[in-house]
Short mmCIF file of C-alpha atoms in Angstrom, two decimals:
data_model
loop_
_atom_site.label_atom_id
_atom_site.label_comp_id
_atom_site.label_asym_id
_atom_site.label_seq_id
_atom_site.Cartn_x
_atom_site.Cartn_y
_atom_site.Cartn_z
CA MET A 78 -0.01 0.02 -0.12
CA LYS A 79 1.20 3.61 -0.73
CA THR A 80 1.59 6.05 2.16
CA THR A 81 1.63 9.32 0.42
CA THR A 82 0.25 12.19 2.73
CA VAL A 83 -0.36 15.71 2.02
CA GLN A 84 -1.67 18.83 3.81
CA ARG A 85 -5.31 19.22 3.98
CA GLU A 86 -6.45 21.65 1.12
CA TYR A 87 -9.21 23.57 2.94
CA PHE A 88 -10.05 25.78 0.22
CA LEU A 89 -10.82 23.00 -2.08
CA ASP A 90 -12.97 21.32 0.38
CA SER A 91 -14.86 24.52 0.87
CA ILE A 92 -15.06 25.12 -3.12
CA ARG A 93 -16.33 21.54 -3.52
CA ALA A 94 -19.04 21.94 -0.86
CA TRP A 95 -20.17 25.33 -2.12
CA LEU A 96 -20.22 23.99 -5.89
CA MET A 97 -22.47 21.10 -4.48
CA LEU A 98 -24.77 23.42 -2.59
CA LEU A 99 -25.14 25.94 -5.54
CA GLY A 100 -27.37 23.25 -7.23
CA ILE A 101 -29.98 24.39 -4.69
CA PRO A 102 -30.32 27.92 -6.16
CA PHE A 103 -29.71 26.54 -9.33
CA HIS A 104 -32.64 24.28 -9.52
CA ILE A 105 -34.93 26.67 -7.70
CA SER A 106 -34.14 29.42 -10.20
CA LEU A 107 -34.69 27.05 -12.97
CA ILE A 108 -38.37 27.04 -11.97
CA TYR A 109 -38.45 30.87 -12.21
CA SER A 110 -36.22 31.16 -15.44
CA SER A 111 -37.23 31.16 -19.33
CA HIS A 112 -35.85 27.70 -19.61
CA HIS A 113 -38.41 25.06 -19.70
CA TRP A 114 -38.39 22.44 -16.76
CA HIS A 115 -40.46 20.01 -15.08
CA VAL A 116 -42.08 22.67 -13.21
CA ASN A 117 -42.14 26.38 -14.03
CA SER A 118 -43.74 29.62 -12.82
CA VAL A 119 -46.45 31.49 -14.68
CA ALA A 120 -44.14 34.26 -16.00
CA PRO A 121 -40.24 33.90 -16.07
CA SER A 122 -37.75 36.32 -14.40
CA TRP A 123 -35.01 37.80 -16.36
CA TRP A 124 -32.54 38.15 -13.38
CA LEU A 125 -33.25 34.62 -12.22
CA THR A 126 -32.58 33.40 -15.84
CA LEU A 127 -29.35 35.35 -15.86
CA PHE A 128 -28.44 33.73 -12.59
CA ASN A 129 -29.37 30.35 -13.54
CA ASP A 130 -27.47 30.54 -16.80
CA PHE A 131 -24.46 31.89 -14.82
CA ILE A 132 -24.26 28.92 -12.48
CA HIS A 133 -24.84 26.35 -15.15
CA ALA A 134 -21.93 27.90 -17.47
CA PHE A 135 -19.13 26.60 -15.16
CA ARG A 136 -20.29 24.87 -11.97
CA MET A 137 -19.50 21.36 -13.04
CA GLN A 138 -16.39 22.00 -14.95
CA VAL A 139 -14.76 23.34 -11.81
CA PHE A 140 -16.24 20.66 -9.54
CA PHE A 141 -14.66 17.68 -11.92
CA VAL A 142 -11.14 19.46 -11.75
CA ILE A 143 -11.39 19.17 -7.91
CA SER A 144 -12.69 15.66 -8.02
CA GLY A 145 -9.65 14.78 -10.20
CA TYR A 146 -7.47 16.31 -7.87
CA PHE A 147 -8.59 14.39 -4.84
CA SER A 148 -8.97 11.30 -6.92
CA TYR A 149 -5.28 11.24 -7.71
CA MET A 150 -4.42 12.29 -4.18
CA LEU A 151 -6.10 9.03 -3.08
CA PHE A 152 -4.62 7.22 -6.10
CA LEU A 153 -1.19 7.76 -4.37
CA ARG A 154 -2.44 6.62 -1.15
CA TYR A 155 -3.96 3.24 -1.82
CA SER A 156 -3.04 0.26 -3.95
CA ARG A 157 -5.12 0.47 -7.33
CA PRO A 158 -7.69 -2.45 -6.36
CA LYS A 159 -8.46 -0.57 -2.98
CA TRP A 160 -8.43 2.89 -4.54
CA TRP A 161 -11.12 1.83 -7.28
CA LYS A 162 -13.19 0.21 -4.43
CA VAL A 163 -13.19 3.29 -2.06
CA ARG A 164 -13.81 5.60 -4.94
CA VAL A 165 -16.58 3.67 -6.43
CA GLU A 166 -18.17 2.80 -3.15
CA ARG A 167 -18.19 6.57 -1.97
CA VAL A 168 -20.02 7.73 -5.18
CA GLY A 169 -21.86 4.54 -6.30
CA ILE A 170 -23.54 3.53 -3.09
CA PRO A 171 -25.19 7.10 -2.53
CA MET A 172 -26.29 7.05 -5.96
CA LEU A 173 -27.92 3.56 -6.08
CA THR A 174 -29.43 4.61 -2.63
CA ALA A 175 -30.84 7.63 -4.06
CA ILE A 176 -32.51 6.06 -7.08
CA PRO A 177 -35.26 4.15 -4.99
CA LEU A 178 -35.53 6.72 -2.28
CA LEU A 179 -35.47 9.89 -3.99
CA THR A 180 -35.67 9.95 -7.79
CA LEU A 181 -38.10 7.13 -8.14
CA PRO A 182 -40.73 8.79 -5.72
CA GLN A 183 -39.82 12.09 -7.55
CA PHE A 184 -40.71 10.35 -10.82
CA ILE A 185 -43.82 9.01 -9.73
CA MET A 186 -44.89 12.43 -8.37
CA LEU A 187 -44.06 14.12 -11.41
CA GLN A 188 -46.37 11.83 -13.46
CA TYR A 189 -49.21 13.06 -11.57
CA VAL A 190 -48.35 16.54 -11.59
CA LYS A 191 -47.94 16.67 -15.44
CA GLY A 192 -50.93 14.49 -15.80
CA GLN A 193 -49.10 11.90 -17.73
CA ALA A 194 -49.64 8.85 -15.29
CA ASP A 195 -52.32 7.47 -17.42
CA LYS A 196 -50.12 7.59 -20.53
CA TRP A 197 -47.39 5.28 -19.20
CA HIS A 198 -48.96 2.05 -20.61
CA THR A 199 -49.04 3.66 -24.27
CA LEU A 200 -45.20 3.98 -24.38
CA SER A 201 -43.19 1.50 -26.06
CA GLY A 202 -40.48 -0.59 -24.41
CA TYR A 203 -37.83 1.58 -25.36
CA GLU A 204 -39.59 4.59 -24.49
CA LYS A 205 -40.24 3.38 -20.88
CA TYR A 206 -36.54 2.47 -20.52
CA ASN A 207 -35.11 5.72 -21.87
CA THR A 208 -37.72 7.74 -19.66
CA LEU A 209 -36.66 5.89 -16.62
CA ALA A 210 -33.12 6.41 -17.54
CA TRP A 211 -33.51 10.16 -17.62
CA GLU A 212 -35.68 10.39 -14.80
CA LEU A 213 -34.03 7.77 -12.19
CA ILE A 214 -30.58 8.99 -12.84
CA SER A 215 -31.85 12.85 -12.93
CA HIS A 216 -29.71 15.08 -10.86
CA LEU A 217 -27.47 11.98 -9.95
CA TRP A 218 -25.63 11.93 -13.36
CA PHE A 219 -22.47 13.45 -12.03
CA LEU A 220 -22.07 10.33 -9.49
CA LEU A 221 -22.47 7.91 -12.48
CA VAL A 222 -19.83 9.87 -14.74
CA LEU A 223 -17.35 9.92 -11.60
CA VAL A 224 -17.86 6.07 -11.49
CA VAL A 225 -17.14 5.93 -15.14
CA LEU A 226 -14.15 8.33 -14.93
CA THR A 227 -12.74 6.43 -11.77
CA SER A 228 -12.76 3.11 -13.76
CA ILE A 229 -10.88 4.90 -16.61
CA GLY A 230 -8.71 6.44 -14.13
CA LEU A 231 -7.09 3.10 -13.31
CA ILE A 232 -5.45 3.48 -16.79
CA LEU A 233 -5.30 7.29 -16.90
CA PHE A 234 -3.65 7.89 -13.50
CA LYS A 235 -1.29 4.94 -13.96
CA ASN A 236 0.04 6.80 -17.35
CA ILE A 237 0.22 10.02 -15.52
CA SER A 238 2.30 8.39 -12.85
CA GLY A 239 4.41 6.64 -15.16
CA GLY A 240 5.10 9.72 -17.29
CA ILE A 241 6.04 11.85 -14.44
CA ALA A 242 8.80 9.15 -13.28
CA SER A 243 9.85 8.94 -16.79
CA GLY A 244 9.97 12.61 -17.28
CA ARG A 245 7.76 12.53 -20.40
CA VAL A 246 5.48 15.33 -18.94
CA ARG A 247 8.15 17.94 -18.63
CA TRP A 248 6.20 20.26 -21.06
CA LEU A 249 3.96 20.82 -18.22
CA GLN A 250 6.83 22.69 -16.37
CA ASN A 251 6.51 25.40 -18.98
CA ILE A 252 2.52 25.43 -19.27
CA THR A 253 0.94 28.77 -19.19
CA LEU A 254 -2.77 29.50 -18.90
CA GLY A 255 -2.70 30.79 -22.42
CA LYS A 256 -1.34 27.46 -23.71
CA LEU A 257 -4.11 25.56 -21.56
CA SER A 258 -6.72 27.82 -23.16
CA ILE A 259 -5.71 26.95 -26.74
CA ILE A 260 -5.59 23.15 -25.48
CA PHE A 261 -9.21 23.43 -24.26
CA PHE A 262 -10.33 25.25 -27.07
CA PHE A 263 -9.44 22.34 -29.53
CA LEU A 264 -10.75 19.93 -27.18
CA GLY A 265 -13.94 21.85 -27.21
CA LEU A 266 -13.84 21.67 -30.89
CA VAL A 267 -13.15 17.95 -30.97
CA TYR A 268 -16.26 17.18 -28.85
CA ALA A 269 -18.37 19.56 -30.84
CA LEU A 270 -17.32 17.64 -33.93
CA ILE A 271 -18.14 14.21 -32.36
CA ARG A 272 -21.50 15.33 -31.20
CA ARG A 273 -22.02 16.75 -34.65
CA THR A 274 -21.05 13.58 -36.35
CA LEU A 275 -23.28 11.60 -34.20
CA PHE A 276 -26.08 13.87 -34.93
CA ILE A 277 -25.87 13.42 -38.85
CA VAL A 278 -25.15 9.69 -38.59
CA TYR A 279 -27.88 8.75 -36.01
CA SER A 280 -29.46 11.68 -33.96
CA PRO A 281 -31.69 9.46 -31.90
CA ILE A 282 -28.60 8.18 -29.89
CA LEU A 283 -28.25 11.70 -28.54
CA SER A 284 -31.51 11.55 -26.81
CA ASP A 285 -30.72 8.10 -25.00
CA GLY A 286 -30.38 8.78 -21.32
CA LEU A 287 -27.48 6.22 -20.65
CA PHE A 288 -25.50 7.01 -23.63
CA ASN A 289 -25.89 10.70 -22.75
CA PHE A 290 -24.65 10.24 -19.35
CA ILE A 291 -22.12 7.59 -19.66
CA VAL A 292 -20.38 8.59 -23.04
CA MET A 293 -21.24 12.15 -23.76
CA GLN A 294 -20.99 13.72 -20.20
CA THR A 295 -17.97 11.56 -19.56
CA LEU A 296 -16.09 12.78 -22.68
CA PHE A 297 -16.76 16.39 -21.93
CA TYR A 298 -15.78 16.26 -18.41
CA ALA A 299 -12.83 13.99 -18.59
CA PRO A 300 -10.39 16.66 -19.47
CA PHE A 301 -11.38 18.68 -16.36
CA PHE A 302 -10.91 15.69 -14.33
CA ILE A 303 -7.48 14.93 -15.78
CA LEU A 304 -6.54 18.51 -15.29
CA GLY A 305 -7.36 18.26 -11.66
CA ALA A 306 -5.03 15.06 -11.28
CA LEU A 307 -2.23 16.82 -13.04
CA ALA A 308 -2.68 19.95 -10.72
CA PHE A 309 -2.24 17.62 -7.78
CA LYS A 310 1.08 16.35 -9.06
CA HIS A 311 2.49 19.59 -10.76
CA GLN A 312 2.70 22.62 -8.32
CA ASN A 313 3.52 24.86 -10.95
CA LEU A 314 0.14 23.89 -12.71
CA LYS A 315 -1.67 24.34 -9.26
CA GLN A 316 -0.18 27.83 -9.00
CA LEU A 317 -1.68 29.04 -12.20
CA PHE A 318 -5.12 28.34 -10.56
CA ILE A 319 -4.68 29.91 -7.19
CA LEU A 320 -2.87 33.05 -8.51
CA PRO A 321 -5.56 35.39 -9.77
CA SER A 322 -5.34 36.10 -13.47
CA ARG A 323 -6.86 39.21 -14.89
CA GLY A 324 -6.82 37.44 -18.48
CA CYS A 325 -8.76 34.55 -17.07
CA THR A 326 -11.29 37.05 -15.28
CA LEU A 327 -12.03 39.02 -18.36
CA GLY A 328 -11.87 35.95 -20.73
CA ALA A 329 -14.70 34.40 -18.55
CA ALA A 330 -16.70 37.56 -18.87
CA VAL A 331 -16.53 37.66 -22.37
CA ALA A 332 -16.99 33.79 -22.77
CA PHE A 333 -20.25 34.17 -20.47
CA ALA A 334 -21.40 36.84 -22.73
CA ALA A 335 -21.00 34.73 -25.66
CA TYR A 336 -22.60 32.00 -24.02
CA LEU A 337 -25.58 34.13 -23.36
CA ALA A 338 -25.80 35.28 -26.92
CA ASN A 339 -25.84 31.62 -28.07
CA GLN A 340 -28.70 30.79 -25.85
CA ARG A 341 -30.75 33.65 -27.22
CA TYR A 342 -29.79 33.61 -30.90
CA GLY A 343 -28.68 30.03 -31.53
CA SER A 344 -30.83 27.57 -33.08
CA GLY A 345 -31.02 23.96 -31.74
CA ASP A 346 -31.30 22.89 -35.46
CA ALA A 347 -28.12 24.34 -36.23
CA TRP A 348 -24.93 24.45 -34.41
CA MET A 349 -26.19 26.01 -31.05
CA TYR A 350 -25.28 22.99 -28.91
CA GLU A 351 -21.86 22.75 -30.52
CA THR A 352 -21.03 26.13 -30.10
CA GLU A 353 -22.16 26.01 -26.57
CA TYR A 354 -19.88 23.19 -25.64
CA VAL A 355 -16.78 24.96 -27.34
CA ILE A 356 -17.65 28.19 -25.10
CA THR A 357 -18.21 26.31 -21.73
CA MET A 358 -14.96 24.10 -22.37
CA VAL A 359 -12.78 27.27 -22.39
CA LEU A 360 -14.95 29.26 -19.96
CA GLY A 361 -14.86 26.24 -17.43
CA LEU A 362 -11.14 26.41 -17.58
CA TRP A 363 -10.87 30.23 -16.90
CA MET A 364 -13.22 29.75 -14.31
CA VAL A 365 -11.13 27.23 -12.38
CA ASN A 366 -8.82 30.29 -12.17
CA VAL A 367 -11.18 32.64 -10.96
CA VAL A 368 -12.86 30.25 -8.19
CA PHE A 369 -9.53 28.72 -7.14
CA SER A 370 -7.85 32.17 -6.63
CA LEU A 371 -10.79 33.50 -4.90
CA GLY A 372 -11.36 30.47 -2.66
CA TYR A 373 -7.55 30.31 -1.93
CA ARG A 374 -7.85 33.88 -0.56
CA VAL A 375 -11.06 33.58 1.59
CA LEU A 376 -11.70 29.91 2.16
CA ASN A 377 -8.28 28.45 3.06
CA PHE A 378 -9.10 27.92 6.91
CA GLN A 379 -10.34 25.10 9.08
CA SER A 380 -13.69 25.72 10.53
CA ALA A 381 -16.04 23.27 12.60
CA ARG A 382 -19.07 25.14 10.72
CA VAL A 383 -17.49 24.92 7.31
CA THR A 384 -16.41 21.29 7.90
CA TYR A 385 -20.10 20.66 8.93
CA PHE A 386 -21.28 21.83 5.43
CA VAL A 387 -18.54 20.03 3.71
CA ASN A 388 -19.76 16.86 5.20
CA ALA A 389 -23.42 17.58 4.73
CA SER A 390 -22.99 18.99 1.12
CA LEU A 391 -23.45 15.54 -0.84
CA PHE A 392 -26.63 14.56 1.28
CA ILE A 393 -28.16 17.99 1.10
CA TYR A 394 -27.76 17.86 -2.81
CA LEU A 395 -29.25 14.51 -3.05
CA VAL A 396 -32.35 15.36 -1.32
CA HIS A 397 -32.69 18.93 -2.63
CA HIS A 398 -34.08 17.84 -6.16
CA PRO A 399 -37.24 16.34 -4.99
CA LEU A 400 -37.84 18.89 -2.54
CA THR A 401 -37.45 21.41 -5.09
CA LEU A 402 -39.76 19.89 -7.46
CA PHE A 403 -42.28 19.45 -4.86
CA TYR A 404 -42.00 22.96 -3.96
CA GLY A 405 -42.35 24.09 -7.63
CA ALA A 406 -45.27 22.08 -8.07
CA TYR A 407 -47.48 22.62 -5.04
CA ILE A 408 -46.26 26.00 -3.52
CA THR A 409 -44.97 28.08 -6.37
CA PRO A 410 -48.39 28.58 -7.88
CA HIS A 411 -49.33 30.33 -4.67
CA ILE A 412 -46.75 32.91 -4.58
CA THR A 413 -47.03 35.59 -7.27
CA SER A 414 -43.70 37.26 -6.90
CA ASN A 415 -40.79 35.36 -8.41
CA THR A 416 -38.26 36.96 -6.17
CA LEU A 417 -40.13 36.12 -3.11
CA GLY A 418 -40.96 32.54 -4.46
CA PHE A 419 -37.13 32.06 -4.99
CA ILE A 420 -36.28 33.18 -1.67
CA SER A 421 -39.14 31.31 0.12
CA GLY A 422 -37.81 28.18 -2.15
CA LEU A 423 -34.29 28.28 -0.57
CA VAL A 424 -35.78 28.75 3.05
CA PHE A 425 -38.16 25.74 2.38
CA VAL A 426 -35.52 23.39 0.62
CA ILE A 427 -32.53 24.11 2.82
CA GLY A 428 -34.48 23.85 6.05
CA ILE A 429 -36.18 20.58 5.31
CA ALA A 430 -32.77 19.17 4.02
CA LEU A 431 -30.79 20.09 7.00
CA VAL A 432 -33.56 18.66 9.22
CA LEU A 433 -33.10 15.40 7.04
CA TYR A 434 -29.50 15.51 7.20
CA GLU A 435 -29.47 15.61 11.06
CA ILE A 436 -32.12 12.69 11.16
CA HIS A 437 -30.00 10.46 8.85
CA LEU A 438 -27.09 11.08 10.94
CA ARG A 439 -28.59 9.34 13.91
CA ILE A 440 -29.22 6.29 11.73
CA PRO A 441 -26.18 4.12 10.97
CA LEU A 442 -27.50 2.47 8.09
CA LEU A 443 -28.63 5.69 6.32
CA ARG A 444 -25.09 7.34 7.10
CA PHE A 445 -23.42 4.52 5.24
CA LEU A 446 -26.09 4.42 2.34
CA PHE A 447 -25.82 8.16 1.65
CA SER A 448 -21.89 8.45 2.14
CA GLY A 449 -20.61 5.08 0.67
CA LYS A 450 -18.33 4.49 3.86
CA PRO A 451 -19.15 2.82 7.23
CA GLN A 452 -19.38 5.28 10.35
CA ASN A 453 -19.63 4.15 13.85
CA LYS A 454 -20.30 7.42 15.14
CA ARG A 455 -21.39 10.79 14.23
CA PRO A 456 -18.71 13.00 12.29
CA ASP A 457 -16.67 15.09 14.74
CA ALA A 458 -17.72 18.19 12.92
CA VAL A 459 -21.26 17.72 13.77
CA ALA A 460 -20.44 17.83 17.52
CA GLN A 461 -17.89 20.63 17.30
CA SER A 462 -20.42 22.84 15.41
CA LYS A 463 -22.92 22.48 18.35
#
């Protein structure tokens, strides 16, 4: 077994938790945005649409960089079989737990909310499978992608370690944000061409839920996952992200403006989606610098309260989605103000999620199922925060 130990990166823990918890305002604002969702308010709000677009444009790219960073850190600590087992258990068990306990009841509720419960028997076998793939995986898709990336990581991380040992990756010693931007721009183009080719050859495959999650999402986020692993090993690469860059900040602002323009003026029958992926590929890279440098300055400290939310973030994210849809279906129609509805939704969802988190902490089986690791007692952070 490997025994590599490193200093705790508190700011990365905090950023990861904040990115997870941003899923709550993201989905609540989706109710009040101009984007079509499971449930929507009567009239959309322009500022909540803008807020929703901003979160959506970069959040998961930065999240997967952090996931790759910590995944490679653990790869150096454990033997390969144990590393794969630990990583898959910690993301796979919560995903499998959430499907019957959260997304299945959520799907049943939505069938009645949308008035489609009586139409289920009219669907073909494939339509039923594909509907269940989209609806049961739902907001858990990133956990499935992490399982895939972890499995691929057995080979990728081995090659990274081998390249480091043999000196084949010396080019990273002279890497700059400009060079990385060019690399990620071309990666975005390659992804766009793959998607367009699939669209031309056999477009229905892009509507298949499992194919979308396992193949397309994995292909898009793999560069960020690998970037995180490289940043762990190469301090000069990590320094590029924790030192503020005016170019990245300005570039991210311009890229977000381009993202908004594409959303408004692009056509789904043309190249709108391909253009979006190129934009969000480079925008995600630049936002890694913006988020990491800001987090390094203001979040790089240990705190019992912060640790509490770091520990709670995954559970809260898992349960927030059905709570948000319940709020949107049954409470939103009774609140005329979109802003008031958004704020009330945050209070409703976060409040109930925290109560459920505290309840689950007191039940060992639920603690295991929602964390993927056995716990004989409640986390120390919980006791310290009280």
